[in-house]
Short mmCIF file of C-alpha atoms in Angstrom, two decimals:
data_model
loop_
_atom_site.label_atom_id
_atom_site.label_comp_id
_atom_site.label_asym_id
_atom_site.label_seq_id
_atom_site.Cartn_x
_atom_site.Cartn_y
_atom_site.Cartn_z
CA UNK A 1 -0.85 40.01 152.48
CA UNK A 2 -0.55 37.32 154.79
CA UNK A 3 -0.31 36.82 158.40
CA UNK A 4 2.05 34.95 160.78
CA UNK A 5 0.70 35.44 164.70
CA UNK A 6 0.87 39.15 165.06
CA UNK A 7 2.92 40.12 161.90
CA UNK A 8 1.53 41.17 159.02
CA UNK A 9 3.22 39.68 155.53
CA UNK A 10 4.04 41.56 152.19
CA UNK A 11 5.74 40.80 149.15
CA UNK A 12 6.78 43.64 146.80
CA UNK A 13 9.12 43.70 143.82
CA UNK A 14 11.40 46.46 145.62
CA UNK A 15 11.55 47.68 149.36
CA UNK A 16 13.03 50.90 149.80
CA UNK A 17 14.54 52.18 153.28
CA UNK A 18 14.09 56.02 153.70
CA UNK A 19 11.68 57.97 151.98
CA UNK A 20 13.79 61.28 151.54
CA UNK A 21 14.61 62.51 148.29
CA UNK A 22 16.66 59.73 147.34
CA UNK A 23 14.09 57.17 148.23
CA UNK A 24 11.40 58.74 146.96
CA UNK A 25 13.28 58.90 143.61
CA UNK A 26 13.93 55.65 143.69
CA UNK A 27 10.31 54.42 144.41
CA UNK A 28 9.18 56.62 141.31
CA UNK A 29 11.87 54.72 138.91
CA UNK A 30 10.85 51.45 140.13
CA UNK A 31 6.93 52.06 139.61
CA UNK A 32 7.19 54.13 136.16
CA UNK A 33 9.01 50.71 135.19
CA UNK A 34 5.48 48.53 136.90
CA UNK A 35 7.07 47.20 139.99
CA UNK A 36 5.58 47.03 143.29
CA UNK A 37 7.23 49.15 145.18
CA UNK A 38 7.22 49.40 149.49
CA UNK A 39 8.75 52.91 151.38
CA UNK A 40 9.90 52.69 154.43
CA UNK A 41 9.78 55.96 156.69
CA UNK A 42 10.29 55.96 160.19
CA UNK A 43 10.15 60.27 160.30
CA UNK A 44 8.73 62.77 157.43
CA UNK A 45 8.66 61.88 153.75
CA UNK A 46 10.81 63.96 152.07
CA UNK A 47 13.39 63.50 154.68
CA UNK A 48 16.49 65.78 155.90
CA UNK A 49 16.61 67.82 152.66
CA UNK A 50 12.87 69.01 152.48
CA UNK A 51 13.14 69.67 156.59
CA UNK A 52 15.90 69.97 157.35
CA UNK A 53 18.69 71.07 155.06
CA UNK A 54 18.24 72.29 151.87
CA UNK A 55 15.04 73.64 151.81
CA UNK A 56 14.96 75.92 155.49
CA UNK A 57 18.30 76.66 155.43
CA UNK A 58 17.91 78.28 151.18
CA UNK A 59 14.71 79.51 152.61
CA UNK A 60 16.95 81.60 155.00
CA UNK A 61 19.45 82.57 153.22
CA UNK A 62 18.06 83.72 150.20
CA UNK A 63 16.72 87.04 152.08
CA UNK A 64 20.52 87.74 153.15
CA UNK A 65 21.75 87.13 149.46
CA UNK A 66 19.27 89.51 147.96
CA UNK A 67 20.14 92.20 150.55
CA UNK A 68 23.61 91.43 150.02
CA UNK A 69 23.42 91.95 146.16
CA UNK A 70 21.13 95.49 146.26
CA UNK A 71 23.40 97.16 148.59
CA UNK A 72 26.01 96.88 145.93
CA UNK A 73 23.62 99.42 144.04
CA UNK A 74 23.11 102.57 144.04
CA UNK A 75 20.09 104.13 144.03
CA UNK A 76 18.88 101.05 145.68
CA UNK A 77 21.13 100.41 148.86
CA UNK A 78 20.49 103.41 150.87
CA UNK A 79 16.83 101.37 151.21
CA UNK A 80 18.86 97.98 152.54
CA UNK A 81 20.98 98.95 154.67
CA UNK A 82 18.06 98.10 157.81
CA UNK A 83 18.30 94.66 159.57
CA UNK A 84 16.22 91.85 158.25
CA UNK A 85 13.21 90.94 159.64
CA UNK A 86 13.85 88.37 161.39
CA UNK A 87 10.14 87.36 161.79
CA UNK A 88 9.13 87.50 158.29
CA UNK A 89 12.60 85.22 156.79
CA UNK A 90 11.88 82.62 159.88
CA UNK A 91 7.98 82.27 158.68
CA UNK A 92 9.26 81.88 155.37
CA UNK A 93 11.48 79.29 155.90
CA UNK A 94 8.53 77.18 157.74
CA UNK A 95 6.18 77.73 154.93
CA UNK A 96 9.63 76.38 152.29
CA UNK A 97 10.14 73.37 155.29
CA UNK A 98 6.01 72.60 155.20
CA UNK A 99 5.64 73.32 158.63
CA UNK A 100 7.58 69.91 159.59
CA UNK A 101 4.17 68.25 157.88
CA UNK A 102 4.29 66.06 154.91
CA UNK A 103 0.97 65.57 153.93
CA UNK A 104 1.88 66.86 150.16
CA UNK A 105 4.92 64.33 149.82
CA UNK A 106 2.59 61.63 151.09
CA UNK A 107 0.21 62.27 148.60
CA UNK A 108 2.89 62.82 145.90
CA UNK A 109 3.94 58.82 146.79
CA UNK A 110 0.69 57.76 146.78
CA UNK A 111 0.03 59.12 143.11
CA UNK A 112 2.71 57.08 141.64
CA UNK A 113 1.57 54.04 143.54
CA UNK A 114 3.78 53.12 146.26
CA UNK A 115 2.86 51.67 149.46
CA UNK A 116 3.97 53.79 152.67
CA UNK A 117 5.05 51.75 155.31
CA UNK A 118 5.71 54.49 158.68
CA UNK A 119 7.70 52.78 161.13
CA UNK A 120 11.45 51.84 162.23
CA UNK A 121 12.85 49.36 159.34
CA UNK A 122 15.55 47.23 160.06
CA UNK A 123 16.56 44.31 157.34
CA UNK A 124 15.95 41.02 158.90
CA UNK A 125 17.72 38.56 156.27
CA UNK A 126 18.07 38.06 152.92
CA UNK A 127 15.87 40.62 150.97
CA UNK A 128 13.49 41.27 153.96
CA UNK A 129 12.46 44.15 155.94
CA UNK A 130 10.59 44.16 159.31
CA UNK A 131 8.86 47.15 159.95
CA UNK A 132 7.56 48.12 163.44
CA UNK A 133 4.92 50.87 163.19
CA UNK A 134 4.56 53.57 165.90
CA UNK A 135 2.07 51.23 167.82
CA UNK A 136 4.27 48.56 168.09
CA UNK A 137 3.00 46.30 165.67
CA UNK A 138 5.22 44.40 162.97
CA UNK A 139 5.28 44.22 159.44
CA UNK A 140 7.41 41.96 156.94
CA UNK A 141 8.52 42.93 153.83
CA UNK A 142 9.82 40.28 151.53
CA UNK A 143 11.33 42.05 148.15
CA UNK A 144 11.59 39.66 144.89
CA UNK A 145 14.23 41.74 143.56
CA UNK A 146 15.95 44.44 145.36
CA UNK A 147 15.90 46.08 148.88
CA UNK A 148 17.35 49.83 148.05
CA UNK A 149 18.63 51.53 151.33
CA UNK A 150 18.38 55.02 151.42
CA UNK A 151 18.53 56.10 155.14
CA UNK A 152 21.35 58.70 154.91
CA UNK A 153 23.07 60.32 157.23
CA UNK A 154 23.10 61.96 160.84
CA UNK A 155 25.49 64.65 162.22
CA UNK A 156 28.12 63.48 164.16
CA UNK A 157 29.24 65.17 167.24
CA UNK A 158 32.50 65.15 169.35
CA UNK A 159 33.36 63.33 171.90
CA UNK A 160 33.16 66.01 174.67
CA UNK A 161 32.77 65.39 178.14
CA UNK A 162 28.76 66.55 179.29
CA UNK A 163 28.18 68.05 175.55
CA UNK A 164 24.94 66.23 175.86
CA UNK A 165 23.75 68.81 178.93
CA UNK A 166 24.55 71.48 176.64
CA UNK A 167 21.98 70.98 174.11
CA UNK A 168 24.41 71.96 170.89
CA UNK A 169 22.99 72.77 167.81
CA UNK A 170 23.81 70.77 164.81
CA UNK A 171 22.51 71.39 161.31
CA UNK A 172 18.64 70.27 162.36
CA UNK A 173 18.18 72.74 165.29
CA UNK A 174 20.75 75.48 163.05
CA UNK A 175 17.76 75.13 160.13
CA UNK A 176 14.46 74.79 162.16
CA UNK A 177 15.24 77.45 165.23
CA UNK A 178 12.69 79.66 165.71
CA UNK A 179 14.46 82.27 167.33
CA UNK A 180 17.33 84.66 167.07
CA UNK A 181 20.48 84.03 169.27
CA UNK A 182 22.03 87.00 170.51
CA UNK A 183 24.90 85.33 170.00
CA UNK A 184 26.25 82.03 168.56
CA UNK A 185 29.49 80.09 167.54
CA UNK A 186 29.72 77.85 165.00
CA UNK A 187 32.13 75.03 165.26
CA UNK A 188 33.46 74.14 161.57
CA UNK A 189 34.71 75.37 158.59
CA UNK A 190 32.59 73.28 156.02
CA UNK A 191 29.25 74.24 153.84
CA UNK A 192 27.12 73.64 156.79
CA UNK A 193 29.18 76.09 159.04
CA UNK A 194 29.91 78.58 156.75
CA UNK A 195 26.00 78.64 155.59
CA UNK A 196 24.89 78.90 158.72
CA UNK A 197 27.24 81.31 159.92
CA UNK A 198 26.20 83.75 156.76
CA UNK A 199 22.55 83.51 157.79
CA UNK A 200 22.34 83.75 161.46
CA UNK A 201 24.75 86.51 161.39
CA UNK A 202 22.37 88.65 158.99
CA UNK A 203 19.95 87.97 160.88
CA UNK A 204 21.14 89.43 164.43
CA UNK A 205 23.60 87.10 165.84
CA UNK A 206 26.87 88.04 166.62
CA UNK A 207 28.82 84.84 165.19
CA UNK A 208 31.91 83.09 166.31
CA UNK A 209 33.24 80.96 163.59
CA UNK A 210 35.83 78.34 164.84
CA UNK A 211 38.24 76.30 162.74
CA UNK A 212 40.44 73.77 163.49
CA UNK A 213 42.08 73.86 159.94
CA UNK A 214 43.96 76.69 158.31
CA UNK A 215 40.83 77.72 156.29
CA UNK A 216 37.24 76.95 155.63
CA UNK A 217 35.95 75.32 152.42
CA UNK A 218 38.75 72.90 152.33
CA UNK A 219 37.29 70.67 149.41
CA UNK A 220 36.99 73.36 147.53
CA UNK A 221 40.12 75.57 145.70
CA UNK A 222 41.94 77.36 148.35
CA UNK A 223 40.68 80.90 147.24
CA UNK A 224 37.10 79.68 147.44
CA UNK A 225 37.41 79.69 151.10
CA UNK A 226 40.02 82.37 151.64
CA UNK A 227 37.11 85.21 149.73
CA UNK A 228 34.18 83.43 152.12
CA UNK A 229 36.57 83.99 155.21
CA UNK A 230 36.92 87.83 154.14
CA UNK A 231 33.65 88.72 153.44
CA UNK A 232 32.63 86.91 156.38
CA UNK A 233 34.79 88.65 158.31
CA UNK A 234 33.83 91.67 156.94
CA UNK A 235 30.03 91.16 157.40
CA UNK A 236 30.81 90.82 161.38
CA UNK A 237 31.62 86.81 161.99
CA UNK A 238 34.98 86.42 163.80
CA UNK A 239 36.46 83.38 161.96
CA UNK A 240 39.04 82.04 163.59
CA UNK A 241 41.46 79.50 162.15
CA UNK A 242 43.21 76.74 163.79
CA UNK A 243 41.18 77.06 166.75
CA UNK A 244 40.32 73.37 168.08
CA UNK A 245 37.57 73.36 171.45
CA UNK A 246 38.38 71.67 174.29
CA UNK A 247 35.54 71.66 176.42
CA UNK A 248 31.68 73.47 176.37
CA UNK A 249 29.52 73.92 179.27
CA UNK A 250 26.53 75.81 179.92
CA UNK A 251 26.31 77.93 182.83
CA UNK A 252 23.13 79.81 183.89
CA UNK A 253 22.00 79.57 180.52
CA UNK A 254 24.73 80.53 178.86
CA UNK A 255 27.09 78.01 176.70
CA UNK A 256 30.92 78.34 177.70
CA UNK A 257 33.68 77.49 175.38
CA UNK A 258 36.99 76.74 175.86
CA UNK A 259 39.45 76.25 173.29
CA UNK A 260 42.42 74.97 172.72
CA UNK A 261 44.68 78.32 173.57
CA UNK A 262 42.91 78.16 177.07
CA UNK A 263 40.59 81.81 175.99
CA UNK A 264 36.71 81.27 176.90
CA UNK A 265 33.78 82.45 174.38
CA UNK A 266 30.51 82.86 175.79
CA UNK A 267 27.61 82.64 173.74
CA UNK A 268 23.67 81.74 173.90
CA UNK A 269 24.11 78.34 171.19
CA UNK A 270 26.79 76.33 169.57
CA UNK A 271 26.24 74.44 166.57
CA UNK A 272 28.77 72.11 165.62
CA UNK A 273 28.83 71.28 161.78
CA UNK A 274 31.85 68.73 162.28
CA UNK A 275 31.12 65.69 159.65
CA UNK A 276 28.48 63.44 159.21
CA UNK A 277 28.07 59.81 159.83
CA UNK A 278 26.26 56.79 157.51
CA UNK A 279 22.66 56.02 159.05
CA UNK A 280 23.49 52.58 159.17
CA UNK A 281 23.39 51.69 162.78
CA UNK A 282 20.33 50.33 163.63
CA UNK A 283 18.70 48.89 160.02
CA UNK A 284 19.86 45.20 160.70
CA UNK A 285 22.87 45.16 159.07
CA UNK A 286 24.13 42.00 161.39
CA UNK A 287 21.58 40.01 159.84
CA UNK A 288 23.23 39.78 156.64
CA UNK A 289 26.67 39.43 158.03
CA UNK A 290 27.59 43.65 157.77
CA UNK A 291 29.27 46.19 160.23
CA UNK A 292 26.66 47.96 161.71
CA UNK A 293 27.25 51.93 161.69
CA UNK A 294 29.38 51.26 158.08
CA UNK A 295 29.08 52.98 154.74
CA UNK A 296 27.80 50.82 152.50
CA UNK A 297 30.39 50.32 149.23
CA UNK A 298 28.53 49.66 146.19
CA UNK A 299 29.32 49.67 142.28
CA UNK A 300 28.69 52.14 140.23
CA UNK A 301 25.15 50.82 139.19
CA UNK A 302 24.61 51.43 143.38
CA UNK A 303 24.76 48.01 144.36
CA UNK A 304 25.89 46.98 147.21
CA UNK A 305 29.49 44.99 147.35
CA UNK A 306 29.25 41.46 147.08
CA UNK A 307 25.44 41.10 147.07
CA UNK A 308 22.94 40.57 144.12
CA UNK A 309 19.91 42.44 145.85
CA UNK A 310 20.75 45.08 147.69
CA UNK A 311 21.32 48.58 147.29
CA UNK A 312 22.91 51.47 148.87
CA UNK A 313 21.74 54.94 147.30
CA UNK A 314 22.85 58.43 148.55
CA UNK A 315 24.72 59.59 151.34
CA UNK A 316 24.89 56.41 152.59
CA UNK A 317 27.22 55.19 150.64
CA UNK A 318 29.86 57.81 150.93
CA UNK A 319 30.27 58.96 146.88
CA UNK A 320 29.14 62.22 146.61
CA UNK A 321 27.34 63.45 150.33
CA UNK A 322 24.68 66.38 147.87
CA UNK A 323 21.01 65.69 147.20
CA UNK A 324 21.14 66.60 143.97
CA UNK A 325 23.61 63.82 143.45
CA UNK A 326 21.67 61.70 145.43
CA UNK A 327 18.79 61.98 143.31
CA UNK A 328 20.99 61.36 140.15
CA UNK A 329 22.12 57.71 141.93
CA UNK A 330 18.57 56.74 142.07
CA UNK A 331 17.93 57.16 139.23
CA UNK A 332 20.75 55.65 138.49
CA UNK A 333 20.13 52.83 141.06
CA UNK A 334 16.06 52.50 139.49
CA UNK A 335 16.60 52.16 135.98
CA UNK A 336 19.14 49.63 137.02
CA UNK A 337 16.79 47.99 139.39
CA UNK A 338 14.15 47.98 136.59
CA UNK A 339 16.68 46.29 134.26
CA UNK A 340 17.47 43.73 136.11
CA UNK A 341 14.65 42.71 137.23
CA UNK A 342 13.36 42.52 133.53
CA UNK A 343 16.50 40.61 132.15
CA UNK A 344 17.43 43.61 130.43
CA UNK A 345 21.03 44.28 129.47
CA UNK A 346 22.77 46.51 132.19
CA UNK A 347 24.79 49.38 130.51
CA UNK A 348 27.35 49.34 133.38
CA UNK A 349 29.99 51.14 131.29
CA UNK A 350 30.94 54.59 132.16
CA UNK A 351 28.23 57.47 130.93
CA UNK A 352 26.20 54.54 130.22
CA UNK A 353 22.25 54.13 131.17
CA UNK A 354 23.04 52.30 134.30
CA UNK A 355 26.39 54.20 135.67
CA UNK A 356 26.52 56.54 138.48
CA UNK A 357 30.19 57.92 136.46
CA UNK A 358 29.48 61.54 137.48
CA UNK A 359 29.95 60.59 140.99
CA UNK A 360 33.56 60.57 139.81
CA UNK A 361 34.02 62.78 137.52
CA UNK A 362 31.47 65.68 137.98
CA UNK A 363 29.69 66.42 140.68
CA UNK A 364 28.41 70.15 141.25
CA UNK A 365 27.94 72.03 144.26
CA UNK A 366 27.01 75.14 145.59
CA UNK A 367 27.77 76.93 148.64
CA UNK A 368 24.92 80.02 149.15
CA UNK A 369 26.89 81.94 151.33
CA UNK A 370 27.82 86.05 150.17
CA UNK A 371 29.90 85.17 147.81
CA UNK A 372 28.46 82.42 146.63
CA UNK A 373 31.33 79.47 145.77
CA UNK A 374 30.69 76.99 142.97
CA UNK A 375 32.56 73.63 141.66
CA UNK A 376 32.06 71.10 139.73
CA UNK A 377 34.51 67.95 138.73
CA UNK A 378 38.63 67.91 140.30
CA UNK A 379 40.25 70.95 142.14
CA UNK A 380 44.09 71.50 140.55
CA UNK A 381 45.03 69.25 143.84
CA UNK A 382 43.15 66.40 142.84
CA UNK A 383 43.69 66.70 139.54
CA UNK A 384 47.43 66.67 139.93
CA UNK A 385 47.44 64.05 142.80
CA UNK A 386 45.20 61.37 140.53
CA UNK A 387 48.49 61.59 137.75
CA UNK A 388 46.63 64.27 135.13
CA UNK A 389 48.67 66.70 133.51
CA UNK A 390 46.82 69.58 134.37
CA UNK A 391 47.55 73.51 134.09
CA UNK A 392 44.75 75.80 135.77
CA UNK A 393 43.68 78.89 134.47
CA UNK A 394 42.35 81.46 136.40
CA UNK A 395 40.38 84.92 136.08
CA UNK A 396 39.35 88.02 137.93
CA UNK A 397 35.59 87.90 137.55
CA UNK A 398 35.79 91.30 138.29
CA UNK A 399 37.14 92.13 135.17
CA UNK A 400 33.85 90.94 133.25
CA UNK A 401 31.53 93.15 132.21
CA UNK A 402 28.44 91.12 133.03
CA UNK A 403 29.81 90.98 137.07
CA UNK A 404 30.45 94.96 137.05
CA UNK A 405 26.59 95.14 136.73
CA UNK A 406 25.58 92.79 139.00
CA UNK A 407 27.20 95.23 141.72
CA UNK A 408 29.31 97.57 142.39
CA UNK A 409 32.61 96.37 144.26
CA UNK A 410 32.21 92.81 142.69
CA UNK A 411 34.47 90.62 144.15
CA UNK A 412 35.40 87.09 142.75
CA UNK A 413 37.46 84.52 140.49
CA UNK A 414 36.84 81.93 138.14
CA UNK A 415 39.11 78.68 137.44
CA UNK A 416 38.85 76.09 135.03
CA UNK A 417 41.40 73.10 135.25
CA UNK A 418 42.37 71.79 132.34
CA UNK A 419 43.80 67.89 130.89
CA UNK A 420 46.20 68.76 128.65
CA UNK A 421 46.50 65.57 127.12
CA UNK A 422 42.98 65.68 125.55
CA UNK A 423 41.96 69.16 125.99
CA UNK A 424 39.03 68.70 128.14
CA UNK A 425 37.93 70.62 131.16
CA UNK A 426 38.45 68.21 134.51
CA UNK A 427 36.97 70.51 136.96
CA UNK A 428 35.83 74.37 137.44
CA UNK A 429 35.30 76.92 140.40
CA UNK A 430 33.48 79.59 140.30
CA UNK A 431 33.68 82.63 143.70
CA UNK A 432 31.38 85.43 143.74
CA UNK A 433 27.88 86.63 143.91
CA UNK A 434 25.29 85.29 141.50
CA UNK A 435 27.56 82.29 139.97
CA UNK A 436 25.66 79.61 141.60
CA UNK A 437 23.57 79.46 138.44
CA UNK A 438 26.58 79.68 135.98
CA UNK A 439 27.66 76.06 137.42
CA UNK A 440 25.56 74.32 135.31
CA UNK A 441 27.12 75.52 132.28
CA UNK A 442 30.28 74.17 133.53
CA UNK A 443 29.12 70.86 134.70
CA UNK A 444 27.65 70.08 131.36
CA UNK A 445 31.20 70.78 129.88
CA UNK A 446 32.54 68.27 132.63
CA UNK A 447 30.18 65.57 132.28
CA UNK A 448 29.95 66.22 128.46
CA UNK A 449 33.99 66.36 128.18
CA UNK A 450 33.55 69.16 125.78
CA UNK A 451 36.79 70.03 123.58
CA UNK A 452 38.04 73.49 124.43
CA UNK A 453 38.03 73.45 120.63
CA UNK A 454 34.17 73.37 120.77
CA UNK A 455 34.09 75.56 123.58
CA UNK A 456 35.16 78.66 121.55
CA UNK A 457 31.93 78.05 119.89
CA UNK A 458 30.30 78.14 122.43
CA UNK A 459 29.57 81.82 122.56
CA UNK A 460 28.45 83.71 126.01
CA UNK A 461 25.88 86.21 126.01
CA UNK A 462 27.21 89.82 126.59
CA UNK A 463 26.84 91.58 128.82
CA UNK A 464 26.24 88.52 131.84
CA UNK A 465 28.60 86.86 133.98
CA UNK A 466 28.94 84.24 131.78
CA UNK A 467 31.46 85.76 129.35
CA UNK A 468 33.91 84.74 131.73
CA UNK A 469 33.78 81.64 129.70
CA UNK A 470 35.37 83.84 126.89
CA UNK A 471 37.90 85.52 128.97
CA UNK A 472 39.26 81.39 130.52
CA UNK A 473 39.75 80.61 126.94
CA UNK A 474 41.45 83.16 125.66
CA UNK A 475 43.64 83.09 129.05
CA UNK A 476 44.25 79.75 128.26
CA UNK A 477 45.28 80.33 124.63
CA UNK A 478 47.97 83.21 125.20
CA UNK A 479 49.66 81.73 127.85
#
C-alpha cells in the first residue's frame, strides 16, 4: 500500500463492487484461483438477499405454507385452524436475516482471503475504484485485471405527487417490519407483491392487492397467476385487477388511496412492489464514458460491452433479476476472470466453462406463495414468439397420486413445453403446493436438453408428486 496526501493506495488482481451474494461469489472464484481479491461494501455483507429478500421474507412465509399444507389434513387441521403467532414467525425471521448484523459473512470473506473495503465505491477511471470509508477518508483501488460490479438493484417507486411524506413500503420495510398492520395494500401483481401479500395476510392483515394488469404473475403461464389470484382471494386478500393508483396520502396516520375509478382504500401501509431499477447511479460510471443509472450489457462470459476489464454480474445487468442465478453468473464471471487473467483458453461457447447460456435458456424460479408456482426455461408465449415449433402439454396435478396425499383438496397443474423439432423440453411450470422442490428436476431436463426419449427412462418414484413426470409423457404420446 502506498500513499498519495490523504489517500491510501492498493493494487489487487480483482476489485469487486458489492459484497452481496453475487459479489461474495465472485471474490471466492477469484481467490480459490490465487488472486488478490478487494470487496467493496458500502451496507451489510451478504447484501439484499441475506437482509432483505430472500432470507426474511422465506423466513416468513414458511410458517404460512406449513399451516397452509396441515389444514388440508385431517386429523391434523382441526389443531391449525388458530392465527399464527405473529411474535414467534417475526423473531424467526430476524434470527434467518442475522439481526441486520453480518459479523458471520464478514468472517466467512475473511477465511477465503479477501480484503473488505466498507465504504461508498465509485469507479474513478480505467480499472480503479475510490473508496470513501464512513469517516470520510479515501481509498484507491487499482485492479490488474478486472473490476467486477455487483451492486444490484433498488426498488423503484412511482412518480406520485408527496409519496415521499407517506413513508410507502417497498420490499425492504415489507421484509424487515416488525409489526403487524391492521391493514395493508399492496401495489403490484409480481413475486414481490404476491409474496408479500400471502404472508402479511396470514399473519393478521387484511390485504388489498392492486393490479394494474389483467392478472398477477405475468412472466409466468397465465394459469400460474390465475390459481395464486383464487386462492388468494380465497384466503381473504381482495385482488383487484386493472386497478392503476392515482394518488396516496396519509391522513392522521392513516394512508389514503385513490385509484384510478375515483373509489378510496384506507389502510395503515402501502407497499409498492412496482419494478426494480440497476444500482448504477452513483458508482462513477461517467468516468469511463457510461450512462449513469444504466444496466450494464455484458457477454455471456459477464463482461461488460466494449471493455476488456470490467464486469457486470447479477441484477445489474438485467439477464435473469434471481439470486440463485446471480450466483451462477459469478461463477460464471470468476472462472472467466481467473482464465483470463492466467492466459487460459476461454470456453465462451454455449454450456461451455465460461458461458452464462442458462441465463437464456433455463433459468428457475420459485414463487412461495399457497400454491406455490414454479418455472423454469420459455412459457408457450415465448416459445412461440422466438419462431419454435412448440405444442404444450398440460396436466391436472390433482390427478396424481403423490399430490392426493400431500392434501386433501389439492389444487394445481403441471405444463411442459415442448420443441418438436428435436424433442427436447424448452420450458416447464409447475402450480400447486409442495412443487417448489420438483423444479429442479425439470431444470436439469432444460439445461441438460434431455430427449423425451430418455425421459421415459427416467422413472418417478410412486407414490410423490413427481409422477406427474409420467402422466406429461404419456399425455404427450397419445395426443
Amino acid at each position: 500500500m502506498t500513499e498519495t496526501g490523504n489517500i491510501a493506495n492498493s493494487t489487487y488482481d480483482v476489485v469487486v463492487l458489492g459484497a452481496g451474494p453475487v459479489g461474495e461469489n465472485v471474490a471466492d472464484r477469484t481467490r480459490a484461483a490465487g488472486l488478490s481479491t478487494a470487496v467493496v461494501e458500502s451496507e451489510l455483507v451478504g447484501g439484499e438477499c441475506s437482509y432483505w429478500a430472500c432470507m426474511p421474507s422465506k423466513a416468513l412465509l414458511r410458517p404460512v405454507i406449513a399451516q397452509a399444507d396441515a389444514r388440508r389434513l385431517p386429523g391434523l387441521s382441526a389443531s391449525v385452524q388458530g392465527p399464527l403467532d405473529a411474535a414467534a414467525v417475526l423473531a424467526r425471521r430476524d434470527y434467518w436475516a442475522s439481526d441486520w448484523k453480518d459479523d458471520g459473512q464478514v468472517g466467512w470473506l475473511e477465511g477465503i482471503g479477501a480484503d473488505l473495503h466498507r465504504g461508498h465505491g465509485r469507479l474513478s477511471g480505467e480499472r480503479t475504484v475510490t473508496v470513501t470509508g464512513p469517516d470520510g477518508v479515501r481509498k484507491v483501488l487499482t485492479a490488474r485485471h478486472a473490476v467486477a460490479v455487483c451492486t444490484g438493484t433498488r426498488a423503484v417507486l412511482p412518480d406520485l405527487p408527496g409519496l415521499a411524506e407517506v413513508k410507502p413500503w417497498t420490499s425492504r420495510e415489507a421484509t424487515s417490519a416488525k409489526a403487524v398492520p391492521g391493514r395493508l395494500v399492496v401495489v403490484g401483481g409480481g413475486v414481490v407483491a404476491t409474496e408479500m401479500a400471502t404472508a402479511w395476510q396470514a399473519l393478521g392483515s387484511r390485504v388489498t392487492l392492486l393490479v394494474r394488469g389483467k392478472g398477477l404473475l405475468n412472466r409466468m403461464e397465465p394459469f400460474a397467476g390465475e390459481l395464486v389470484a383464487e386462492a388468494l382471494t380465497e384466503a381473504g386478500v381482495t385482488v383487484r385487477t386493472g386497478t392503476s393508483v392515482e394518488s396516496v396520502t396519509r391522513e392522521n396516520g392513516t394512508v389514503v388511496v385513490v385509484t384510478g375509478t375515483g373509489d378510496r382504500i384506507e389502510a395503515d401501509e402501502i407497499l409498492f412492489a412496482t419494478g426494480r431499477a440497476p444500482h448504477t447511479d452513483d458508482i462513477g460510471l461517467d468516468t469511463i464514458g457510461r450512462e449513469p443509472g444504466s444496466w450494464l450489457e455484458v457477454d455471456d462470459s459477464l463482461r461488460v460491452t466494449g471493455s476488456d476489464w470490467l464486469y457486470a454480474v447479477g441484477d445489474v445487468n438485467h439477464r435473469a433479476l434471481l439470486t440463485h442465478q446471480g450466483k451462477y453468473q459469478a461463477r460464471i464471471a470468476g472462472a472467466a476472470i481467473s482464465a483470463r487473467a492466467s492466459g487460459a483458453p476461454v470456453q465462451a461457447d454455449p454450456w461451455g466453462a465460461h458461458a452464462a447460456t442458462a441465463d437464456h435458456d433455463a433459468v428457475p424460479q420459485v414463487v412461495f406463495t399457497d400454491p406455490e408456482a414454479a418455472s423454469v426455461g420459455l412459457s408457450l408465449a415465448e416459445a412461440e414468439q422466438a419462431g419454435h415449433r412448440v405444442r404444450a402439454v398440460d396436466y391436472d396435478l390433482a390427478s396424481v397420486s403423490g399430490a392426493g396425499l400431500y392434501g386433501d383438496g389439492y389444487r394445481g397443474r403441471a405444463r411442459m413445453v415442448v420443441d418438436l423439432e428435436r424433442e427436447i423440453l424448452l420450458g416447464v411450470t409447475f402450480v400447486g403446493p409442495g412443487v417448489g422442490e420438483l423444479i429442479h428436476s425439470a431444470t436439469i431436463a432444460v439445461a441438460g436438453q434431455v430427449p423425451i426419449s430418455r425421459l421415459w427412462h427416467a422413472v418417478p418414484s410412486y407414490p410423490t408428486i413427481s409422477e406427474v413426470w409420467l402422466r406429461l409423457l404419456e399425455a404427450y404420446r397419445d395426443n
